[in-house]
Each structure stands twice: as structure tokens, then as C-alpha cells.
PDB file of C-alpha atoms and ligand atoms in Angstrom:
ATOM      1  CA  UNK A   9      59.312 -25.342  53.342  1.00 89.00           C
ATOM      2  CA  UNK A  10      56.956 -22.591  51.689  1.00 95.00           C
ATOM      3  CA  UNK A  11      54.718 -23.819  48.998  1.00 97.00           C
ATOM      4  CA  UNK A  12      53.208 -22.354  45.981  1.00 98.00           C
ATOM      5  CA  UNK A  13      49.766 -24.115  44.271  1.00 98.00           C
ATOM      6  CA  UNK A  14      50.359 -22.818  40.504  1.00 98.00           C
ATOM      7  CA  UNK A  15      47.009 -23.265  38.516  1.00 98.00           C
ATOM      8  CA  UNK A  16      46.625 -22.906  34.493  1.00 98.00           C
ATOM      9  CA  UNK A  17      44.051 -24.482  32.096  1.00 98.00           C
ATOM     10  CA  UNK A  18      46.861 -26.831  30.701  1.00 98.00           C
ATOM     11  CA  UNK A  19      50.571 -27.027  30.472  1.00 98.00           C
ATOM     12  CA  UNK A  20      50.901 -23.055  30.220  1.00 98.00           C
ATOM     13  CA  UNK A  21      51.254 -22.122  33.662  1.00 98.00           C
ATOM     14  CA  UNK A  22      54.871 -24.269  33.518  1.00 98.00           C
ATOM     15  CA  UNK A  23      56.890 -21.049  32.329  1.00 98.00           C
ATOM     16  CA  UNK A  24      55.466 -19.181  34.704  1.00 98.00           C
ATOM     17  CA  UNK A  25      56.308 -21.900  37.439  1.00 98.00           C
ATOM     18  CA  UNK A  26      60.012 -22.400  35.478  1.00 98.00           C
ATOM     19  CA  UNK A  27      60.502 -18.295  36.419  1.00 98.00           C
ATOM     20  CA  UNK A  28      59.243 -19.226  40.312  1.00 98.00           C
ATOM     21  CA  UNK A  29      61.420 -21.877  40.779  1.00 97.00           C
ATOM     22  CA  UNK A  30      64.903 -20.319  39.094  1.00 97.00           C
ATOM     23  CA  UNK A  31      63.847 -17.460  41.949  1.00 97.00           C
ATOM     24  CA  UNK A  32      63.070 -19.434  44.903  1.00 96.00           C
ATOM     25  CA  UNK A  33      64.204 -22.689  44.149  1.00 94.00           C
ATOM     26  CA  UNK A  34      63.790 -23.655  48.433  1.00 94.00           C
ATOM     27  CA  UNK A  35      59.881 -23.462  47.850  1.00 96.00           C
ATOM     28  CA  UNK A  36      57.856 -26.567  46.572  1.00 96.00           C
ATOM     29  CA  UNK A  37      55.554 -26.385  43.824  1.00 98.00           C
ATOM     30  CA  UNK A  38      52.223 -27.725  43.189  1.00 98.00           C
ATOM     31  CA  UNK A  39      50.441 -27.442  40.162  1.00 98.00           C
ATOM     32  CA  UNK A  40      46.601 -28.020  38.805  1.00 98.00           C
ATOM     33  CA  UNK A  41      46.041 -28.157  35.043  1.00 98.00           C
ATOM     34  CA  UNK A  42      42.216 -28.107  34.392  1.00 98.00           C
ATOM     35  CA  UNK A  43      43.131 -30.089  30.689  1.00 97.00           C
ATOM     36  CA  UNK A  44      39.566 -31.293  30.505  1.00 97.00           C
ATOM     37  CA  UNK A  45      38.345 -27.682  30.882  1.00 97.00           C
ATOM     38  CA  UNK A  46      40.469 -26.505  28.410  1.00 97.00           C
ATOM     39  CA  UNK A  47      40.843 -24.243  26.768  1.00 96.00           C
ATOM     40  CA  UNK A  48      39.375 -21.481  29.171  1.00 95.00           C
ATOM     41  CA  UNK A  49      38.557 -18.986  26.102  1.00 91.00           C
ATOM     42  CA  UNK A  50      35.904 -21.325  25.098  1.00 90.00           C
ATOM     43  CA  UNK A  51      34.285 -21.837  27.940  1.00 93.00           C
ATOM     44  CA  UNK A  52      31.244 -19.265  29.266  1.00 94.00           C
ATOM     45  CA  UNK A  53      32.967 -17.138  32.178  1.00 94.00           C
ATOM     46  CA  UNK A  54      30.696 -18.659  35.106  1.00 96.00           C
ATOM     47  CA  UNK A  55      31.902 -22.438  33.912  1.00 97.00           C
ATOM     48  CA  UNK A  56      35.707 -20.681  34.147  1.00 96.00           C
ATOM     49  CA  UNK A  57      34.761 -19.879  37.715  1.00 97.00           C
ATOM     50  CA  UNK A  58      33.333 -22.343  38.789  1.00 97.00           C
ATOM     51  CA  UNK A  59      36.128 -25.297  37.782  1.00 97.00           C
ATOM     52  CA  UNK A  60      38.939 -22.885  39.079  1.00 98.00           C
ATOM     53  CA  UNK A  61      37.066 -22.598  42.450  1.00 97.00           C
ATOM     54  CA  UNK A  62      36.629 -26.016  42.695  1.00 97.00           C
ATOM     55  CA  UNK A  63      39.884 -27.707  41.594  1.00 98.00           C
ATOM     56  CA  UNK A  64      41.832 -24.994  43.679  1.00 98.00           C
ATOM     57  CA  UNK A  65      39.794 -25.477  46.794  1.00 98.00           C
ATOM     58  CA  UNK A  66      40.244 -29.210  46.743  1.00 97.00           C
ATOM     59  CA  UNK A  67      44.128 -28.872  45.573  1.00 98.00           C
ATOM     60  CA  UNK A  68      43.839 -26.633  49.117  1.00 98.00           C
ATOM     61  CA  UNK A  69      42.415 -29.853  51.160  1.00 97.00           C
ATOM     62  CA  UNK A  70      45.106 -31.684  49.904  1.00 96.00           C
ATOM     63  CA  UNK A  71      48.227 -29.661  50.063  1.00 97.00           C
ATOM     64  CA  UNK A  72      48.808 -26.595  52.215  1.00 97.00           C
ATOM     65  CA  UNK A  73      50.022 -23.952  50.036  1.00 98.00           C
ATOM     66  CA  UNK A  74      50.782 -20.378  51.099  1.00 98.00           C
ATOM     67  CA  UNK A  75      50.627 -18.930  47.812  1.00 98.00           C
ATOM     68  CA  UNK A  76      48.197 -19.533  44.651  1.00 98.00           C
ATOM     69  CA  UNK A  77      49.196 -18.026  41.682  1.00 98.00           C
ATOM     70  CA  UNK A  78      46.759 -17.739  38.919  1.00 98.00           C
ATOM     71  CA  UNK A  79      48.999 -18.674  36.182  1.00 98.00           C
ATOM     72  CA  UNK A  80      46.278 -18.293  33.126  1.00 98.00           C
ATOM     73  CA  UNK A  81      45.636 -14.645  31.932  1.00 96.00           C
ATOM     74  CA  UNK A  82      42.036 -15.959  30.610  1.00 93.00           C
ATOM     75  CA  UNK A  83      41.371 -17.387  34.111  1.00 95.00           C
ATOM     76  CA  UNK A  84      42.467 -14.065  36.164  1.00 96.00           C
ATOM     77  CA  UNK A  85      40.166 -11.955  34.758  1.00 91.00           C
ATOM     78  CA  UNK A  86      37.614 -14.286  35.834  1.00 92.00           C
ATOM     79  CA  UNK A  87      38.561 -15.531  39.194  1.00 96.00           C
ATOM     80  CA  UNK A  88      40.424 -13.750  41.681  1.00 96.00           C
ATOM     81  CA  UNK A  89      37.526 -11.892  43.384  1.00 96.00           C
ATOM     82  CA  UNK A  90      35.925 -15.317  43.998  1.00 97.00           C
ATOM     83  CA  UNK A  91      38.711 -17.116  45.280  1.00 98.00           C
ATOM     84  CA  UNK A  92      40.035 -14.405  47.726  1.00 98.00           C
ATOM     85  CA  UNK A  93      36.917 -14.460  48.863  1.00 98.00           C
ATOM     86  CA  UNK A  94      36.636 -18.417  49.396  1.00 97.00           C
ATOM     87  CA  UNK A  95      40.634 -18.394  50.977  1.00 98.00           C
ATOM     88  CA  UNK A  96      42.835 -17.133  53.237  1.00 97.00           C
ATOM     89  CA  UNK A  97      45.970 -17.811  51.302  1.00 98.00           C
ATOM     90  CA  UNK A  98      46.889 -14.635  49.084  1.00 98.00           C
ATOM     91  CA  UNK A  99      46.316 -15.187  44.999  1.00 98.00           C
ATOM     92  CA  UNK A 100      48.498 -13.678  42.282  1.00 98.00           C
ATOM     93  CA  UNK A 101      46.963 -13.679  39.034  1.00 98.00           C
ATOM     94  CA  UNK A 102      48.386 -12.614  35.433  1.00 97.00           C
ATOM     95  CA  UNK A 103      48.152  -9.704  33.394  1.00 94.00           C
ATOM     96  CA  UNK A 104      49.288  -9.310  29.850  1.00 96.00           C
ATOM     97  CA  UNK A 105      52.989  -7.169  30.833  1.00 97.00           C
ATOM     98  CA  UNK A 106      51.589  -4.505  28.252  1.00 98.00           C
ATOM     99  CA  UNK A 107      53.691  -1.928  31.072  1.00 97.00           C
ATOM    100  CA  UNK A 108      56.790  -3.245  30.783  1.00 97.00           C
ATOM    101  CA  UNK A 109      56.415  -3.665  27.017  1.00 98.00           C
ATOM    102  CA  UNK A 110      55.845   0.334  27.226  1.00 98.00           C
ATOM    103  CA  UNK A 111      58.902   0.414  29.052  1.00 98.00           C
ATOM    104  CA  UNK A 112      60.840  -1.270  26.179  1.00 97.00           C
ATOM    105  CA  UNK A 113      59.758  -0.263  23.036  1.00 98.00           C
ATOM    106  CA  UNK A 114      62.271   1.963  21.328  1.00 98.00           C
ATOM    107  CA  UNK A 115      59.656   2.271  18.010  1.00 98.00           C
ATOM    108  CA  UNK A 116      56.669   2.513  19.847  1.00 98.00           C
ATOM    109  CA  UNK A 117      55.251  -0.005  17.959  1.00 98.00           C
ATOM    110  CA  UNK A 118      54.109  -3.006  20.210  1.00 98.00           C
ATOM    111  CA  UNK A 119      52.694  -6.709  19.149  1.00 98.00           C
ATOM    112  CA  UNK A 120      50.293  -8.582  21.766  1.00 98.00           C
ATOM    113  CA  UNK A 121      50.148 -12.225  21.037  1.00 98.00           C
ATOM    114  CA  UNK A 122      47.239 -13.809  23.033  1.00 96.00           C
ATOM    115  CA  UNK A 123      44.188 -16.013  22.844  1.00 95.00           C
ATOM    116  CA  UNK A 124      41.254 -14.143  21.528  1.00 95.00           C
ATOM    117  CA  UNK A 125      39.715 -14.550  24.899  1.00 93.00           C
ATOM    118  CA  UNK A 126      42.150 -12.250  26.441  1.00 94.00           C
ATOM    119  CA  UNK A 127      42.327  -9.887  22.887  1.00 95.00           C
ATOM    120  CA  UNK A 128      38.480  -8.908  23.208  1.00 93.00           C
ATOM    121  CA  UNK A 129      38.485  -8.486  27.134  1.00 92.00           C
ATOM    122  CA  UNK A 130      37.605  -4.966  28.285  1.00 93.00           C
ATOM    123  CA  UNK A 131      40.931  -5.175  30.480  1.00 92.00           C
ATOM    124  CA  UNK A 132      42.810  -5.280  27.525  1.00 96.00           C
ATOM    125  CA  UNK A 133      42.248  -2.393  26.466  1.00 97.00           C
ATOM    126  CA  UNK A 134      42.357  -0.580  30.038  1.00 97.00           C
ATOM    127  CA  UNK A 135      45.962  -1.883  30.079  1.00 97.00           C
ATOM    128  CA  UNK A 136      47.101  -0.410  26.913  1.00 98.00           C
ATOM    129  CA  UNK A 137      45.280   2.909  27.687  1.00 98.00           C
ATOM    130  CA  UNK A 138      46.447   3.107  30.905  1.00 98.00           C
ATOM    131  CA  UNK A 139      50.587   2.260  30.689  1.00 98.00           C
ATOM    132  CA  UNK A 140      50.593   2.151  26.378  1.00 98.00           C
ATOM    133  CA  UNK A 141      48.356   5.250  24.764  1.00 97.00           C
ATOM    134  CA  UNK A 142      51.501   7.067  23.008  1.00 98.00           C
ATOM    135  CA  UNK A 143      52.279   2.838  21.335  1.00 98.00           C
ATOM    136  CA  UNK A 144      50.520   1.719  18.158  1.00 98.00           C
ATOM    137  CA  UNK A 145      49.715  -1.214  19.293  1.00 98.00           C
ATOM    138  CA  UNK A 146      48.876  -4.790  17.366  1.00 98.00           C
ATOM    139  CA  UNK A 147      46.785  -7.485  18.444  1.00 98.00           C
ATOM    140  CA  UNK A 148      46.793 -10.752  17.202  1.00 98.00           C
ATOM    141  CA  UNK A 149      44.219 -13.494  18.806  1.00 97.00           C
ATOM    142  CA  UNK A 150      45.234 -16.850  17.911  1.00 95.00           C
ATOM    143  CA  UNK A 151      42.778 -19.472  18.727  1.00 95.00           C
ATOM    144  CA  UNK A 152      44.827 -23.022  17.702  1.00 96.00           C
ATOM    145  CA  UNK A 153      48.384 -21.602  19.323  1.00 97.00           C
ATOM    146  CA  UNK A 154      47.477 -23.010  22.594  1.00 97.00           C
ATOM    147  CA  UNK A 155      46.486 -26.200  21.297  1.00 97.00           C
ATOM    148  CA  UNK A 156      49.539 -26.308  19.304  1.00 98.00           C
ATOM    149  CA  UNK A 157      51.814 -25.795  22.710  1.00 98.00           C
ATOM    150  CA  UNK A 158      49.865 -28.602  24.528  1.00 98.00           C
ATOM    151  CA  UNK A 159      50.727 -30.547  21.451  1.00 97.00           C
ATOM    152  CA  UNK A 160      54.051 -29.823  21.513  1.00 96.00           C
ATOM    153  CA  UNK A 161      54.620 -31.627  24.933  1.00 96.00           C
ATOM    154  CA  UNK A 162      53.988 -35.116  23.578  1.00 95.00           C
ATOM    155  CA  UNK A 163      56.729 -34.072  20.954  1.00 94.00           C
ATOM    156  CA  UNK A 164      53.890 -32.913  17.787  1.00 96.00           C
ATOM    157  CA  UNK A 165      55.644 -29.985  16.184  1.00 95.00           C
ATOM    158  CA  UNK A 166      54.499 -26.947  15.470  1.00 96.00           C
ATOM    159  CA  UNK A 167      52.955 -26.122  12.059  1.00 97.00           C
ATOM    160  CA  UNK A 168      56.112 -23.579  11.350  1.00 96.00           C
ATOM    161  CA  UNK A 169      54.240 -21.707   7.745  1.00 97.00           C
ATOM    162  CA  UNK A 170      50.965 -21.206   9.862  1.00 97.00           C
ATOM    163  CA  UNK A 171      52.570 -19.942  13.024  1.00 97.00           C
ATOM    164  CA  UNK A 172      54.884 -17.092  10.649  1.00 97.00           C
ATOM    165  CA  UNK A 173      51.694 -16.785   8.935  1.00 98.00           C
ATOM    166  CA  UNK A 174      49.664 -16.102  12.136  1.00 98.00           C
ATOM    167  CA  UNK A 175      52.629 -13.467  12.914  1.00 98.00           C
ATOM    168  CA  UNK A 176      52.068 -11.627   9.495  1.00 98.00           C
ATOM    169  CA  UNK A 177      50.300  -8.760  11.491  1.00 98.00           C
ATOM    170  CA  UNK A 178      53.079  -7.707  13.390  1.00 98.00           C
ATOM    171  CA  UNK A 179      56.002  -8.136  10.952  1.00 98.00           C
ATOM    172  CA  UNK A 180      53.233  -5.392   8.667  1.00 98.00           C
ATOM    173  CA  UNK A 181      53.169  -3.233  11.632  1.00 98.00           C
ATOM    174  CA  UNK A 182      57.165  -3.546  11.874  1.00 98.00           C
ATOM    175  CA  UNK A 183      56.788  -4.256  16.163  1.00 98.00           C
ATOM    176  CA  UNK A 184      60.078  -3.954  17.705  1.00 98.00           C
ATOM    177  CA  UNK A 185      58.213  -5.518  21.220  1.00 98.00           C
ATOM    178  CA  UNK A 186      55.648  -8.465  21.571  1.00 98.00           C
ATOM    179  CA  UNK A 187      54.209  -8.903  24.282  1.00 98.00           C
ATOM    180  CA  UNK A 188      53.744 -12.925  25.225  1.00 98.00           C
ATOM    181  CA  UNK A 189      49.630 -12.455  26.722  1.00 97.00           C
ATOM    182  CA  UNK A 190      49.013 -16.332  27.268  1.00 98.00           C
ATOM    183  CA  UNK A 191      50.869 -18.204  29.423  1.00 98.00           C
ATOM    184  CA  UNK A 192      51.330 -20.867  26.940  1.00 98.00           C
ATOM    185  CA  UNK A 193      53.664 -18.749  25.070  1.00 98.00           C
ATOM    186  CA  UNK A 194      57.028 -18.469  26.395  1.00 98.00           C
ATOM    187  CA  UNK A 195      57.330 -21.560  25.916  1.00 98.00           C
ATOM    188  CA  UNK A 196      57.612 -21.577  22.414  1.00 98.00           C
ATOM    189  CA  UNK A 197      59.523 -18.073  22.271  1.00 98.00           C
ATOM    190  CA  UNK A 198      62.419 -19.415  20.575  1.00 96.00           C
ATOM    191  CA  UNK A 199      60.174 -20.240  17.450  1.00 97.00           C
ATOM    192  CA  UNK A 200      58.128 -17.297  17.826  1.00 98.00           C
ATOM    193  CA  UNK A 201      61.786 -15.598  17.674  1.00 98.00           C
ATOM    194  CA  UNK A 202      62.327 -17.394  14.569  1.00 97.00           C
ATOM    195  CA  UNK A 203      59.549 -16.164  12.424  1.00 98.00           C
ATOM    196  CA  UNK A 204      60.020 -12.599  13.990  1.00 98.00           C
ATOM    197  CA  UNK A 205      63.879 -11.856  13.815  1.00 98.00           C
ATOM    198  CA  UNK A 206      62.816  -8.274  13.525  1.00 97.00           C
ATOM    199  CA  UNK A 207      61.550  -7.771  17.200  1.00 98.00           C
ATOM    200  CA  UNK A 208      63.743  -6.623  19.930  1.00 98.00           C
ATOM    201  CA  UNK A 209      62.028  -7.210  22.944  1.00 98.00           C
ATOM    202  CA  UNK A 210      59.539 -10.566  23.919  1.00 98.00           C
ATOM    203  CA  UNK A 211      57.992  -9.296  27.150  1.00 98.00           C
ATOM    204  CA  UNK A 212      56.062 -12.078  29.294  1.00 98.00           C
ATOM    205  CA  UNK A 213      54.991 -12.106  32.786  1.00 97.00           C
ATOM    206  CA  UNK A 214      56.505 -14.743  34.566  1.00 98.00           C
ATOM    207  CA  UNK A 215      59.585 -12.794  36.222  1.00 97.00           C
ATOM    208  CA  UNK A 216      57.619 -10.086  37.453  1.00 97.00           C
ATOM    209  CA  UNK A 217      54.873 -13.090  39.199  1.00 98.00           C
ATOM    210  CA  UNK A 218      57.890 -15.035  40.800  1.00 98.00           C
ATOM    211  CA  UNK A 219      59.143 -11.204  41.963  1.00 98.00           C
ATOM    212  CA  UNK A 220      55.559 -10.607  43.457  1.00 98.00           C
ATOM    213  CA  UNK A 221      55.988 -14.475  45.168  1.00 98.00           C
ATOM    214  CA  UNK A 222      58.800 -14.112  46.598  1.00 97.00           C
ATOM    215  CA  UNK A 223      57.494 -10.209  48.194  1.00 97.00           C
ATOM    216  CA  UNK A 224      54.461 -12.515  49.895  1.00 97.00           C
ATOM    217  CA  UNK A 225      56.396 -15.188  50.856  1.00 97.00           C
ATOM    218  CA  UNK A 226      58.908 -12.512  52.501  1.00 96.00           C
ATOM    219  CA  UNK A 227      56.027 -10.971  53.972  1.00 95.00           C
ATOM    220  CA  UNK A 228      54.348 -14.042  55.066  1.00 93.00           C
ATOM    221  CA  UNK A 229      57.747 -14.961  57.131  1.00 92.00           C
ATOM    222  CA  UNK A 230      57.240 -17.941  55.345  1.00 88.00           C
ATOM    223  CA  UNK A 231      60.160 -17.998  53.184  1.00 86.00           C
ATOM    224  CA  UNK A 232      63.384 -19.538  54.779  1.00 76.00           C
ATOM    225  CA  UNK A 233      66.091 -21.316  52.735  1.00 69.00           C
ATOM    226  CA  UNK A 234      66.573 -25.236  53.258  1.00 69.00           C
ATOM    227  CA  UNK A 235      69.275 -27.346  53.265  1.00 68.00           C
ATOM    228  CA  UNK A 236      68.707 -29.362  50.579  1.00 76.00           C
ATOM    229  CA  UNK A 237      65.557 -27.360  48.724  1.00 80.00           C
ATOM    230  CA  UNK A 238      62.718 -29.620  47.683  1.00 87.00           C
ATOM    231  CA  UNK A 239      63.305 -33.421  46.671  1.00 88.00           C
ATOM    232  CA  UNK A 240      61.299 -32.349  42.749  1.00 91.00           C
ATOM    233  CA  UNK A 241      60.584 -29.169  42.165  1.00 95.00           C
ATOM    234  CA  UNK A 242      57.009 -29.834  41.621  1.00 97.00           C
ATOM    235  CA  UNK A 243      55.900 -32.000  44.215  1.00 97.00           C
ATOM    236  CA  UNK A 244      53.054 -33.074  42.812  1.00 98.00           C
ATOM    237  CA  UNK A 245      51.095 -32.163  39.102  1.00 98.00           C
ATOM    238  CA  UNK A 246      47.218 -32.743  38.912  1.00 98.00           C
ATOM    239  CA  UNK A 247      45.800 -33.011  35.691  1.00 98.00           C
ATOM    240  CA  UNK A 248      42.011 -32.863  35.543  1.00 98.00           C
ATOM    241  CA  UNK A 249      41.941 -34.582  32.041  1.00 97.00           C
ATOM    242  CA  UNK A 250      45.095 -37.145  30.919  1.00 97.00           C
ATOM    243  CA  UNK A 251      48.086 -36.546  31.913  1.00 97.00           C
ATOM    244  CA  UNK A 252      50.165 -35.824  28.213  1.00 97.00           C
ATOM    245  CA  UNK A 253      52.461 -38.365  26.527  1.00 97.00           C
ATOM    246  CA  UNK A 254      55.916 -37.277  27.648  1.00 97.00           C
ATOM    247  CA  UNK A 255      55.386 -34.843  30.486  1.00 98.00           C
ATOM    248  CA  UNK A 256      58.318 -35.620  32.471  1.00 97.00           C
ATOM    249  CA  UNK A 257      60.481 -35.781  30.223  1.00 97.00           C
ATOM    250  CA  UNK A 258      58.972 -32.089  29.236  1.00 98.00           C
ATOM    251  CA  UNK A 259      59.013 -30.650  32.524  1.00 98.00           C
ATOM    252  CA  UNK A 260      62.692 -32.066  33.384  1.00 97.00           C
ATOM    253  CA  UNK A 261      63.246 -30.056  30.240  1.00 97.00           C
ATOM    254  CA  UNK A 262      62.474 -27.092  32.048  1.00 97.00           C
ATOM    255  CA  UNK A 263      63.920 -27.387  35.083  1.00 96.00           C
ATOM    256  CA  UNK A 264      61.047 -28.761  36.622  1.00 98.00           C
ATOM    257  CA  UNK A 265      61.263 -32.424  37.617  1.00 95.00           C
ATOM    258  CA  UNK A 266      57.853 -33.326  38.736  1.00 96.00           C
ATOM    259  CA  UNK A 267      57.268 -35.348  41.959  1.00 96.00           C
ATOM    260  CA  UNK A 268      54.002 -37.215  41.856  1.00 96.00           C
ATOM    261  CA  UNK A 269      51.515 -37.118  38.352  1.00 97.00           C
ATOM    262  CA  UNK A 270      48.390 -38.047  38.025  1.00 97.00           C
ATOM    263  CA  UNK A 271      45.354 -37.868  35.719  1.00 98.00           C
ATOM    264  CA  UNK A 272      41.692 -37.492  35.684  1.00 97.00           C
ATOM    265  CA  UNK A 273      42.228 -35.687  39.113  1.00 97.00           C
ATOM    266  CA  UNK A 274      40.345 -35.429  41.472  1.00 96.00           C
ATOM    267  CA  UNK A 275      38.463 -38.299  40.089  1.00 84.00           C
ATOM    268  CA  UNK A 276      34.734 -39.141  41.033  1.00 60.00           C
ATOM    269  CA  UNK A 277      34.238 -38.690  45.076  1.00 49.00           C
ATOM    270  CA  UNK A 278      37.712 -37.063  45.122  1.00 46.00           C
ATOM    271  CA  UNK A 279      39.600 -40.347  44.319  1.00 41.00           C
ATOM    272  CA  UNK A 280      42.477 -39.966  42.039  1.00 45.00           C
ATOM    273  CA  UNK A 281      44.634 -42.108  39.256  1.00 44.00           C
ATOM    274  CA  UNK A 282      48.115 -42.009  38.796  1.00 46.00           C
ATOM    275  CA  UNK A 283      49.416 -42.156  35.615  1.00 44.00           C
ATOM    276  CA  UNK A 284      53.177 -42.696  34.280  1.00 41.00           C
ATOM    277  CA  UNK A 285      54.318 -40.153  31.880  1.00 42.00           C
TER     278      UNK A 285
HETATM  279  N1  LIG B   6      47.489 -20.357  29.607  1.00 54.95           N
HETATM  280  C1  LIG B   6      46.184 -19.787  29.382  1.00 54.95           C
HETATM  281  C2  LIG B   6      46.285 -18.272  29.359  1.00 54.95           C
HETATM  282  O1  LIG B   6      47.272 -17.722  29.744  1.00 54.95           O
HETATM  283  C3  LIG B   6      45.559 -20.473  28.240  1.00 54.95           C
HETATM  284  C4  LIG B   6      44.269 -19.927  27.731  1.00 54.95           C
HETATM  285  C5  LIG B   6      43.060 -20.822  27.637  1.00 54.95           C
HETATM  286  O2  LIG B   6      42.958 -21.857  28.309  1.00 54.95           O
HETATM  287  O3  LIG B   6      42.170 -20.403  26.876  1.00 54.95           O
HETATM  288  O4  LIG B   6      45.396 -17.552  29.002  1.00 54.95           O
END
């Protein structure tokens, strides 16, 4: 059975795993959330580097993956020189889908929600001048949004006047397309639909990353349907921090029934606690 390792900072990287598995629901999942790095955006870009490198390589000595998808847009613009570089197994990392969100747009008039990490990055704006220089485009860098999410899991809700508030910018700019540029996002896109009734299109990344998975896998020859598919979809989640209040229950939510959790991973001298969520 093939195998994917999914990485993210925290819980984000589970819509882009929810989009793998609907697509190739044969392979097995495992998936690394550096929580007690997070959130990437605030960290200096070598201290990004080096935790990815590390928790990936030792998720690696643990599981045999074929795949690693970079499922954190702050993380890929860091890290996938580095860890092609360290592996053999192919990595796909995450763009904001300012392209497709081109492709939409019937205004010409496109939102980018993302952290303001991945606002201020250089390949921001190489994106929209490459596939988006006839859109106005919006930015909006939200720095508690992420925080919100991970809140969210453990069953906080969202603080509904400062997320429409937070939104303002695009409703102003009348978008008819937002583009979802954190990974964390999708999640929520029902209540970001909410404050935004307005917008036409929410463009995220996840469908085109499972469509580039499943192209590897294919290549790889390691891609063969199963009788049964896996026993959970995600064999096994690794927290680096504590594992959430409530993260089963979450991830059966979406699909994604995990296997094994554990927290504080890979522990001191690699050892590891399990944790019931
Ligand atoms: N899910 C991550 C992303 O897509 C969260 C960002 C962070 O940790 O700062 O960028």
C-alpha cells in the first residue's frame, strides 16, 4: 500500500490530506504537525528549516513513505531545496493557487487570504505577476486566523465580528474570487463563505496537490488499489507539541479517522507518548 507523510505546522495540512484521501483513498496517510513550532510565520526562516528537516527525516526512519507533501505554504518556501536534497522520496510543496484564481475570476478582482508570512514573501508577488497582472488583486495577512483554526479543533469558536471584520478589505474591493493561501483555511470556508456571500469562487490548493500525488504515485508504479484500502486513513498523527482536545473526533469529521496519536513526538532520544484524544 503506497504511503504519503503529509507535514504542516499544526492542524492545517488536514484539508489538504482530506483532498488526498477522497482521491486515493487505497494510500495510507501519515502526518507530522510541528504544534510546538508553530506558527511557522513567526519563526526566523533557518529555525523553519531546520524543525521541518528534522521531524520529516525522523517521521522517514519510522515510516516508509513514498511521497512527502509539504502541506504549509509558509514552510514550502522555505524547505523543499533542503529536503530534496536530504531524500530520495519526491516532495510536493504548496503554493498559494493565485493561477487558478486567474482562471476564475469573472471581475478580475481577486482576494488572497493568508498569513502575513506568506503576504510579504517575494514569491507572492512573482505568482500574481506571473499568472494574475491583468487582476486587481487584495491581500489580506491575518496573523490570529491560524490560531483561531487550531482553536477551533478543541470546539473554541471563532470570533464571528472579528473574522467579517478581518474580511472588510475584500468586500471594499468587491472580490468575486479569494484565494484560500494558508492551509489552515479551507477548513473554515463555510464561515469565511458566510461573511463573504458576495464572492463566487474560494480557490485553495488541495485538489490540485492530491492531482500532483496521485501523477507520482502513478509514476512511481507505486500506486495499486487494495482490497480493503487502509484500516484509518491516517495511520498514524505525530504531534510535536500536545496533541489538541478533541482531535479524533475532528479528524473523523473530515473523513479522516486517525490510526495511532501521539504527543510531544519524537520525545527526548526519539522516545514518544501517546496521548488519547
Ligand atoms: N498551514 C500553514 C500555512 O499554510 C500555517 C502557517 C504558519 O504556521 O504560520 O502556511
Amino acid at each position: 500500500m503506497a504511503r504519503i507523510l503529509v507535514f504542516d505546522s499544526g492542524i492545517g495540512g488536514l484539508s489538504v490530506a482530506a483532498c488526498i484521501h477522497q482521491r486515493l483513498a487505497d494510500v495510507e496517510l501519515v502526518y507530522v504537525a510541528d504544534n510546538a513550532g508553530f506558527p511557522y510565520g513567526d519563526q526566523p526562516e533557518p529555525v523553519v528549516l531546520g524543525r521541518c528537516r528534522s521531524l520529516i527525516a525522523e517521521a522517514l526512519r519510522e515510516f516508509s513513505c513514498d511521497l512527502i507533501v509539504v502541506a504549509c505554504n509558509t514552510a514550502s518556501t522555505i524547505v523543499l531545496p533542503d529536503l530534496r536534497a536530504m531524500t530520495d522520496v519526491p516532495v510536493v510543496g504548496v503554493v498559494p493557487a493565485i493561477k487558478p484564481a486567474a482562471a476564475c475570476s469573472v471581475n478580475r478582482r481577486i482576494g488572497v487570504l493568508a498569513t502575513p508570512a506568506t503576504i510579504r514573501r517575494p514569491y507572492l508577488d512573482n505568482l500574481i505577476r506571473e499568472f494574475a497582472n491583468d487582476c486587481q488583486v487584495t491581500r489580506v495577512g491575518h496573523p490570529q486566523l491560524v490560531h483561531w483554526i487550531e482553536g477551533s479543533v478543541s470546539g473554541n469558536d471563532l470570533p464571528g465580528q472579528a473574522l467579517s471584520d478581518a474580511l472588510q478589505p475584500f468586500r471594499e474591493s468587491a472580490v468575486d474570487t479569494v484565494v484560500l493561501g494558508c492551509t489552515h483555511y479551507p477548513l473554515i470556508q463555510r464561515q469565511l463563505a458566510r461573511c463573504l456571500p458576495d464572492v463566487r469562487f474560494w480557490v485553495d490548493s488541495g485538489d490540485a496537490i492530491a492531482r500532483r500525488a496521485e501523477w507520482l504515485l502513478e509514476q512511481q508504479g507505486s500506486l495499486a488499489a487494495t482490497a480493503d484500502g487502509p484500516e484509518h486513513p491516517v495511520r498514524a498523527i505525530l504531534f510535536s507539541g500536545a496533541v489538541p482536545e478533541g482531535l479524533a473526533a475532528y479528524m473523523t469529521g473530515l473523513g479522516l479517522a486517525p490510526g495511532d496519536i501521539r504527543g510531544h513526538w519524537p520525545g527526548v532520544g526519539g522516545a514518544t507518548a501517546t496521548a488519547s484524544a
